[in-house]
Short mmCIF file of C-alpha atoms in Angstrom, two decimals:
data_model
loop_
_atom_site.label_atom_id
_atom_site.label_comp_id
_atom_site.label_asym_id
_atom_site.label_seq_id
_atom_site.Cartn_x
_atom_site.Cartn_y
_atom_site.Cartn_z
CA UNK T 12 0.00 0.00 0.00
CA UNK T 13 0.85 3.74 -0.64
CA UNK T 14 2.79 5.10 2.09
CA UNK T 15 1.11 7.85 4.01
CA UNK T 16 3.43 10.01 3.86
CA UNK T 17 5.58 8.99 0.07
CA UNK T 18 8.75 7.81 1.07
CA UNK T 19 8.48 7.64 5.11
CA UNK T 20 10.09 4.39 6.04
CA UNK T 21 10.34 3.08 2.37
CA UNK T 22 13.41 1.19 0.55
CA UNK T 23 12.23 0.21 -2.19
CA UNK T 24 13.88 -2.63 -4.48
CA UNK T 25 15.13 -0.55 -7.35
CA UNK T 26 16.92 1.74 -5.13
CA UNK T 27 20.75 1.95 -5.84
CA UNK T 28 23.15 1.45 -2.62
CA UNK T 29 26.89 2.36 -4.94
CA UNK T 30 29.87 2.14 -2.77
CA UNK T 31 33.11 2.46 -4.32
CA UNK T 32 36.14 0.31 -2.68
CA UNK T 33 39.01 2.10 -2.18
CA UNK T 34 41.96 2.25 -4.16
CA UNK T 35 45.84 3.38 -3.43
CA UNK T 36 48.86 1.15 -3.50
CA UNK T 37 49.04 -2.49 -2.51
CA UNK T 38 49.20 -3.37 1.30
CA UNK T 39 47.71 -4.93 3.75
CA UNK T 40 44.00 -2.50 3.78
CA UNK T 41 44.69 -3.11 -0.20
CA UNK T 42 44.55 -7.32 0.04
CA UNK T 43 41.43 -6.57 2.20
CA UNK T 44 39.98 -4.88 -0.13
CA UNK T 45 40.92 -7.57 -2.85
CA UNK T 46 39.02 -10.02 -0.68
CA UNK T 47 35.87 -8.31 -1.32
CA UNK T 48 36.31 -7.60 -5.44
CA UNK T 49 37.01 -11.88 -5.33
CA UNK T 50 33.13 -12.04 -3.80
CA UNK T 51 31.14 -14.30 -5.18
CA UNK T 52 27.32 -14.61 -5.06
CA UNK T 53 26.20 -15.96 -2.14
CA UNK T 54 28.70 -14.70 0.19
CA UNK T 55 28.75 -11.72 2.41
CA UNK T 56 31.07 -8.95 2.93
CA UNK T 57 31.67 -6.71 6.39
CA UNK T 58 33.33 -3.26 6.71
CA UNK T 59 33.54 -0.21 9.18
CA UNK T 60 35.48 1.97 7.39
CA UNK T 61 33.65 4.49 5.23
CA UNK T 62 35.88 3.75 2.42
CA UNK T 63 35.59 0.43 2.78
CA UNK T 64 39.76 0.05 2.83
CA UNK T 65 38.61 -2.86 5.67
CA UNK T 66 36.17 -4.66 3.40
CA UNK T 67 36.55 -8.51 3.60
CA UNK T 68 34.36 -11.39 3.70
CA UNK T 69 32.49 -12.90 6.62
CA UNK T 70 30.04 -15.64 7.30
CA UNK T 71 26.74 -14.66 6.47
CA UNK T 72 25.16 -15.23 9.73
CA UNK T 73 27.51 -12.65 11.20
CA UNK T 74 27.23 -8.83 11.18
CA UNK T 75 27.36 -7.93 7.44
CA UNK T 76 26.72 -5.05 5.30
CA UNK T 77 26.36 -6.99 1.52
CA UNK T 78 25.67 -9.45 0.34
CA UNK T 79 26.61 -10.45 -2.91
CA UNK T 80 23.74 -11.87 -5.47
CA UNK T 81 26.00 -11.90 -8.33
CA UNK T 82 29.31 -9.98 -10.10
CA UNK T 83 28.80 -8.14 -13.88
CA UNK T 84 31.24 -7.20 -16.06
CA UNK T 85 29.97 -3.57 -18.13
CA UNK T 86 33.28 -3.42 -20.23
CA UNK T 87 31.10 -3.54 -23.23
CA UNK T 88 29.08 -0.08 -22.64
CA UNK T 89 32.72 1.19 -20.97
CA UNK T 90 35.63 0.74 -22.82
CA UNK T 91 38.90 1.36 -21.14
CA UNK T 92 38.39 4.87 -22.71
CA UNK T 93 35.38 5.60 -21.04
CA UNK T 94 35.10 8.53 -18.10
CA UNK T 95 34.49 6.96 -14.34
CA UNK T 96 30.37 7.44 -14.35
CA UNK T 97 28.75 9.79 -12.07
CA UNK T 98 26.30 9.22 -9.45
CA UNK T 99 24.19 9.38 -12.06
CA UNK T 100 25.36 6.83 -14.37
CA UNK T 101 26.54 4.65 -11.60
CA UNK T 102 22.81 4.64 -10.59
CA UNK T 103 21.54 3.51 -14.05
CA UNK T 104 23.82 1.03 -13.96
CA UNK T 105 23.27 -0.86 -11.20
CA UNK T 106 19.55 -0.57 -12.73
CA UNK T 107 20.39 -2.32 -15.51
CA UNK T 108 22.50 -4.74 -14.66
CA UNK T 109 22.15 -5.58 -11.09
CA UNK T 110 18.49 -5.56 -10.33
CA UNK T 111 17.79 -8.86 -12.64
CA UNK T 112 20.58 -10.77 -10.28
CA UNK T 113 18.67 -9.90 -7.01
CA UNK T 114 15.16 -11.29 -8.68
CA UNK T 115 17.29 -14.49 -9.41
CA UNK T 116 19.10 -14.83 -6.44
CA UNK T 117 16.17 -14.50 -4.53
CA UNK T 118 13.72 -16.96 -6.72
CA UNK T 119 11.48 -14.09 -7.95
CA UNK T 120 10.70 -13.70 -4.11
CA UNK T 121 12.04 -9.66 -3.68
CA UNK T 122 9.94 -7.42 -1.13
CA UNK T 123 9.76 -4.10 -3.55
CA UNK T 124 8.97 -2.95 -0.07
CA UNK T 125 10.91 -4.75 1.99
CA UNK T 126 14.24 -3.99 3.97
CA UNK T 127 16.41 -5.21 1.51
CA UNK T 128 17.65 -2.98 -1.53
CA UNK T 129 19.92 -3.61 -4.74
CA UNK T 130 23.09 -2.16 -4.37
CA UNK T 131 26.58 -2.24 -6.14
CA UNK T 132 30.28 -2.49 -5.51
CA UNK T 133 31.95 -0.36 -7.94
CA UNK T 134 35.62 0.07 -8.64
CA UNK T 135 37.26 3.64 -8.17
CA UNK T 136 38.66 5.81 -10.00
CA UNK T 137 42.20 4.41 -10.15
CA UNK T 138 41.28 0.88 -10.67
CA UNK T 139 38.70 2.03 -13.49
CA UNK T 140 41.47 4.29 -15.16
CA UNK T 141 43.33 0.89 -15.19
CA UNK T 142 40.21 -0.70 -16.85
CA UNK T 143 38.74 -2.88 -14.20
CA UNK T 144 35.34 -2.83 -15.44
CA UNK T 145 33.60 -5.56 -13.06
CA UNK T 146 31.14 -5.07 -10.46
CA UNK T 147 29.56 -6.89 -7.20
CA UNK T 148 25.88 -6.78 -7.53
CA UNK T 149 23.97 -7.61 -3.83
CA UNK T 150 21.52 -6.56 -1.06
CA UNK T 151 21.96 -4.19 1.45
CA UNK T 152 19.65 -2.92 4.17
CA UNK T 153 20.13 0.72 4.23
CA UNK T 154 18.86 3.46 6.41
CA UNK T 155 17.07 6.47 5.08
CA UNK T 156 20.19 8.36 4.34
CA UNK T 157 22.06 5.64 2.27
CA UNK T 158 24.10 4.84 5.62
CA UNK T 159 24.59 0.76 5.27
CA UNK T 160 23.07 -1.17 8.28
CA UNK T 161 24.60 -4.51 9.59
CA UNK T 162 22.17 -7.25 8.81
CA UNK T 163 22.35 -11.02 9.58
CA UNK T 164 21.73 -14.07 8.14
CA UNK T 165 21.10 -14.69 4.50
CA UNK T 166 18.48 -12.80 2.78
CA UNK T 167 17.37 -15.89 1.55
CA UNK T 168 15.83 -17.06 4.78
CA UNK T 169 15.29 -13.96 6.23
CA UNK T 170 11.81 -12.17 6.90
CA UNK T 171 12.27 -9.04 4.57
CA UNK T 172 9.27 -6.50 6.45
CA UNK T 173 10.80 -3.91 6.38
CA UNK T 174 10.27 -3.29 10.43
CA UNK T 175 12.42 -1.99 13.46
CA UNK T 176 12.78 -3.39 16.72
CA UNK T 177 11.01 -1.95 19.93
CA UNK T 178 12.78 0.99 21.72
CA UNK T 179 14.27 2.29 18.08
CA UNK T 180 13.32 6.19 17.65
CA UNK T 181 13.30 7.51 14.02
CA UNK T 182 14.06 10.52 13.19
CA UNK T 183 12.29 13.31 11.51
CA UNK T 184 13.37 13.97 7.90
CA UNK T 185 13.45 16.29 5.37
CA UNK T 186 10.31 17.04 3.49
CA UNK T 187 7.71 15.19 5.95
CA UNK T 188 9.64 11.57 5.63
CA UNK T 189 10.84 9.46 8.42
CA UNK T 190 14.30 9.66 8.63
CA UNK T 191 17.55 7.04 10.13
CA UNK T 192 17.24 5.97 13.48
CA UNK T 193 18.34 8.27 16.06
CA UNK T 194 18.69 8.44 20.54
CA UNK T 195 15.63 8.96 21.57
CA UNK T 196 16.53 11.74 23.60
CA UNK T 197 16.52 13.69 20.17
CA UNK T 198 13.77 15.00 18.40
CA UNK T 199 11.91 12.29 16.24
CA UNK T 200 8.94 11.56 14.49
CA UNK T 201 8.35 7.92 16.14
CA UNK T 202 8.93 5.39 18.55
CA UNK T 203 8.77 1.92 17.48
CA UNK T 204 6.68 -0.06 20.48
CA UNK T 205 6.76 -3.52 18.85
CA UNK T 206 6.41 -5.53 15.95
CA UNK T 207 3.23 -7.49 14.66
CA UNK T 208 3.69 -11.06 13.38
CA UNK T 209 1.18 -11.36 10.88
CA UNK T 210 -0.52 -14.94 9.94
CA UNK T 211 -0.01 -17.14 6.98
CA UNK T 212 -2.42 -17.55 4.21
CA UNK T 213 -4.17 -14.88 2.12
CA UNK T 214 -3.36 -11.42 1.83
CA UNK T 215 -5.56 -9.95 4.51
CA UNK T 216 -6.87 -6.17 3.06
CA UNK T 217 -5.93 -3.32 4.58
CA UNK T 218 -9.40 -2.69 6.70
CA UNK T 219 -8.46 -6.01 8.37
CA UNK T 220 -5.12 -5.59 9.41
CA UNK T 221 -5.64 -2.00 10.83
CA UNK T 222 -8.82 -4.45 12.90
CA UNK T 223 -6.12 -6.78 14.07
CA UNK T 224 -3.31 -3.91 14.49
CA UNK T 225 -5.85 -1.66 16.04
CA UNK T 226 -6.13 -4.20 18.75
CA UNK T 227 -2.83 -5.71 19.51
CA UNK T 228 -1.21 -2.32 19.09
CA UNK T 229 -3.31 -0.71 22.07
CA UNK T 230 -2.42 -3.45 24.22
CA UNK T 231 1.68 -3.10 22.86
CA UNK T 232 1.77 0.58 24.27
CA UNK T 233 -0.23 0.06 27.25
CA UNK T 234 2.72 -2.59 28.27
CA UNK T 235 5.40 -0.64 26.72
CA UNK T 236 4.55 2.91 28.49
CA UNK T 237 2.97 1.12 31.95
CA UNK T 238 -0.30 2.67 31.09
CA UNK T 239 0.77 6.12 30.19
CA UNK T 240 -1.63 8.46 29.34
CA UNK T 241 -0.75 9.08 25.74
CA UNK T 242 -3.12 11.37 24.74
CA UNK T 243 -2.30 13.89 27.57
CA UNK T 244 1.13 13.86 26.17
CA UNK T 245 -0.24 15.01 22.97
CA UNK T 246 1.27 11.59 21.26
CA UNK T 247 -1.00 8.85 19.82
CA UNK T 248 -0.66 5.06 19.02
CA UNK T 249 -0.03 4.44 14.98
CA UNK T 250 1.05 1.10 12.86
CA UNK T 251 1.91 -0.04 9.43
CA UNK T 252 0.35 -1.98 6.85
CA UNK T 253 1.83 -4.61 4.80
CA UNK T 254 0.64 -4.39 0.62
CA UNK T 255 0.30 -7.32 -1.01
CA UNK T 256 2.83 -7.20 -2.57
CA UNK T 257 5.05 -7.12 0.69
CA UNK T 258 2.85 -10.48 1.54
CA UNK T 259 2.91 -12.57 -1.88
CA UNK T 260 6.80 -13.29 -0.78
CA UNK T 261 6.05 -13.82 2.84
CA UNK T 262 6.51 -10.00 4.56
CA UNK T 263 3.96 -10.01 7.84
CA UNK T 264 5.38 -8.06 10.30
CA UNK T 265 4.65 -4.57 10.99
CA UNK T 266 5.28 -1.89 13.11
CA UNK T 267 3.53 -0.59 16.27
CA UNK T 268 4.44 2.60 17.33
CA UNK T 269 4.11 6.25 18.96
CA UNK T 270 3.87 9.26 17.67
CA UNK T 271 3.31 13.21 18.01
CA UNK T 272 -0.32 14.56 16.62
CA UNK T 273 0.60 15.67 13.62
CA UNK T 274 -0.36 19.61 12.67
CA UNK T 275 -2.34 19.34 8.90
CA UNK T 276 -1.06 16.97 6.89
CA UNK T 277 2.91 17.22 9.17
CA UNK T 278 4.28 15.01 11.23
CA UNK T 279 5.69 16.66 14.27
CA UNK T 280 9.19 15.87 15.80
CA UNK T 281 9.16 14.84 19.81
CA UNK T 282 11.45 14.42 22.32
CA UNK T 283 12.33 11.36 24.91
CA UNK T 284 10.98 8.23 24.96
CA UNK T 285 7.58 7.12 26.37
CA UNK T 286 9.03 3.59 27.52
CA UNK T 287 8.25 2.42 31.36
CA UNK T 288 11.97 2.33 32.69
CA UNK T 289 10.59 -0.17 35.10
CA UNK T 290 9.35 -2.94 32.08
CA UNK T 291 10.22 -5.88 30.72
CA UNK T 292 13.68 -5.60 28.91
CA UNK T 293 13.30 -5.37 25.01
CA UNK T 294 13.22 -8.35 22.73
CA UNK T 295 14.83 -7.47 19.76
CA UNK T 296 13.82 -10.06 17.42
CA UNK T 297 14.50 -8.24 14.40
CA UNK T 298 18.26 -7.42 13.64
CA UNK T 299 19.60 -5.68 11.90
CA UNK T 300 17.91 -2.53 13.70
CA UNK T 301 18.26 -3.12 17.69
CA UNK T 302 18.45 -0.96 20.43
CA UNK T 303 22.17 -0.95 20.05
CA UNK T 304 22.77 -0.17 15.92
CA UNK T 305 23.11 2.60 14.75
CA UNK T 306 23.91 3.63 10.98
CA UNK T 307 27.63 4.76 10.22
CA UNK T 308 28.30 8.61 10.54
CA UNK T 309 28.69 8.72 7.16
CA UNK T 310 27.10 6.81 4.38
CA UNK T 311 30.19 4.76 2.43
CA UNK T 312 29.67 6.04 -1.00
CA UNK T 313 26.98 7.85 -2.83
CA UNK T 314 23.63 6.75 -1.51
CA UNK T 315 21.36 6.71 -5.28
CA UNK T 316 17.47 6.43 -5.23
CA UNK T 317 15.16 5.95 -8.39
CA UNK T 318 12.93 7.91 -9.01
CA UNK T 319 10.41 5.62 -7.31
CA UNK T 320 11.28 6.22 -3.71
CA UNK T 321 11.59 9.96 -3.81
CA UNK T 322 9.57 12.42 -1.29
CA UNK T 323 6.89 14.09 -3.50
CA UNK T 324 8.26 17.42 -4.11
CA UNK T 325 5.47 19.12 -1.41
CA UNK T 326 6.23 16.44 1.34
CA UNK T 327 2.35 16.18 1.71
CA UNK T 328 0.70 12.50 1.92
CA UNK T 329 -0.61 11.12 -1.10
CA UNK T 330 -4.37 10.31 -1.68
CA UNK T 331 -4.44 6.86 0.32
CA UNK T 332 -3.78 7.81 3.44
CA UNK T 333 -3.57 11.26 5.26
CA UNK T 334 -2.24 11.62 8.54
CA UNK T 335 -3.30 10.71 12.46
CA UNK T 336 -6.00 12.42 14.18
CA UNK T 337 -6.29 11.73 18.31
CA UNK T 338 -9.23 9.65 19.01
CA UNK T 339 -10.42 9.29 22.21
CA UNK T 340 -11.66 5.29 21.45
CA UNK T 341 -8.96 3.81 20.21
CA UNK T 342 -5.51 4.43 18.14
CA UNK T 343 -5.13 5.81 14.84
CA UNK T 344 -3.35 4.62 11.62
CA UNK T 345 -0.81 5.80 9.58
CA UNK T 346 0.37 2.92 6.83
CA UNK T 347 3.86 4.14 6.20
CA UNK T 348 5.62 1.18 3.94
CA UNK T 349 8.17 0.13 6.94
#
């Protein structure tokens, strides 16, 4: 389903994640960095640097930030003549000739919605000025910004809702979207409460899941604040929805969470978190994003987006969903694609 607000909480499958290993003279960062250019599909690579100089491979059900679904070789459209591609072209690139490895890899069973998104290894400029023309295609779960998060497991057998774990805040972005996580001390548009495991079998329409989020949601924040009385705060229980797309390849968790009353069609930024310091300690069931990840400082190359999973250009919410309105009965819905 259309996000309420277009591009809050979305990474969508055609966005372009291009990092571009580092170059400079052979050493010991240098056969590092070899290790990840020998990648082969299947196998996952790890780094912490922003230039990935550190990049090497790691078992997939470790912290990693790619994984590769398959290498491509674009000598052909770039002869050794060619100029090193801007973000640009690096973007319409990885378009072309990554995307179709990712459906593959995955069996035709890609969330466009999900947390995973197509991304690239690229070479730079000094290896490309030698000719090196070949590239590592793979999934990444990004955050908002294009800052690579540390995922786990194989995307293969991985839930891809594209969800965070109770006790993350999210930050208020640019043009009414939902930003990277942030401390919840800092202004932010929500609070994630908990996560809804959805059942098996048909796609359930959106009127029934908001019935059975509705519901479990209340109970979530009653729990999660110790009864708090939301309303007086001037905050308000809110959810996602999965589309069906999301559920033909098996996405069914979503999101509870809290949020400020939004002015018009805004979202408003809060402070602090709403948690009961004397609760139950967190499960996080649902790395990558825990309590205790946050994104890099700085996203390791240029973070690309289509076209697809850009903020309309007024930041207001399209026709299918506007925003939440306090109700004195029971929670309100927003159905942000997370």
């Amino acid at each position: 389903m259309v996000g309420a607000f277009v591009g809050a909480f979305a990474l969508l499958m055609l966005s372009a994640f291009t990092s571009v290993l580092a170059g400079g003279p052979l050493s010991t960062k240098r056969e590092l960095v070899n290790a990840a250019y020998q990648a082969n599909a299947g196998e996952c690579l790890n780094w912490d640097k922003a230039d990935l100089s550190d990049a090497q491979k790691v078992d997939c059900g470790a912290a990693h930030r790619f994984e590769v679904t398959g290498t491509a070789d674009i000598t052909a459209q770039y002869p050794k003549e060619a100029p090193f591609p801007n973000a640009e072209a690096w973007e319409k690139i990885a378009q072309e000739h990554c995307t179709q490895a990712a459906k593959t890899y995955m069996s035709d069973k890609l969330d466009p919605e999900g947390k995973y998104g197509v991304s690239t290894l690229n070479p730079d400029e000094h290896r490309w000025s030698s000719g090196y023309r070949q590239l590592r295609c793979g999934l990444q779960v990004t955050a908002p910004s294009g800052a690579a998060l540390p995922s786990y497991g194989s995307a293969k057998t991985q839930d891809q809702s594209n969800v965070y774990d109770p006790g993350i805040c999210v930050a208020l972005g640019e043009n009414n979207t939902v930003g990277d996580p942030v401390d919840c001390a800092q202004p932010h548009a929500f609070e994630i409460i908990g996560v809804v495991q959805h059942p098996e079998g048909e796609f359930l329409p959106t009127d029934k899941q908001d019935a059975i989020m509705s519901e479990k949601c209340a109970a979530i924040a009653n729990e999660y604040t110790g009864g708090a009385d939301l309303k007086a705060k001037g905050l308000l229980v809110t959810w996602d929805t999965r589309s069906e797309k999301s559920w033909a390849v098996g996405s069914r968790k979503a999101n509870c969470k809290i949020g400020a009353v939004p002015q018009g069609n805004n979202l408003v930024a809060w402070k602090d978190s709403v948690r009961n310091p004397n609760g139950a300690p967190l499960t996080t069931s649902n790395p990558p994003q825990t309590t205790a990840v946050k994104p890099q400082d700085e996203p390791t190359g240029a973070p690309l987006h289509s076209d697809t999973s850009k903020p309309s250009e007024s930041g207001k919410p399209t026709e299918s969903g506007k925003p939440d309105k306090p109700s004195s009965s029971e929670p309100t819905t927003t159905t942000e694609k997370r």
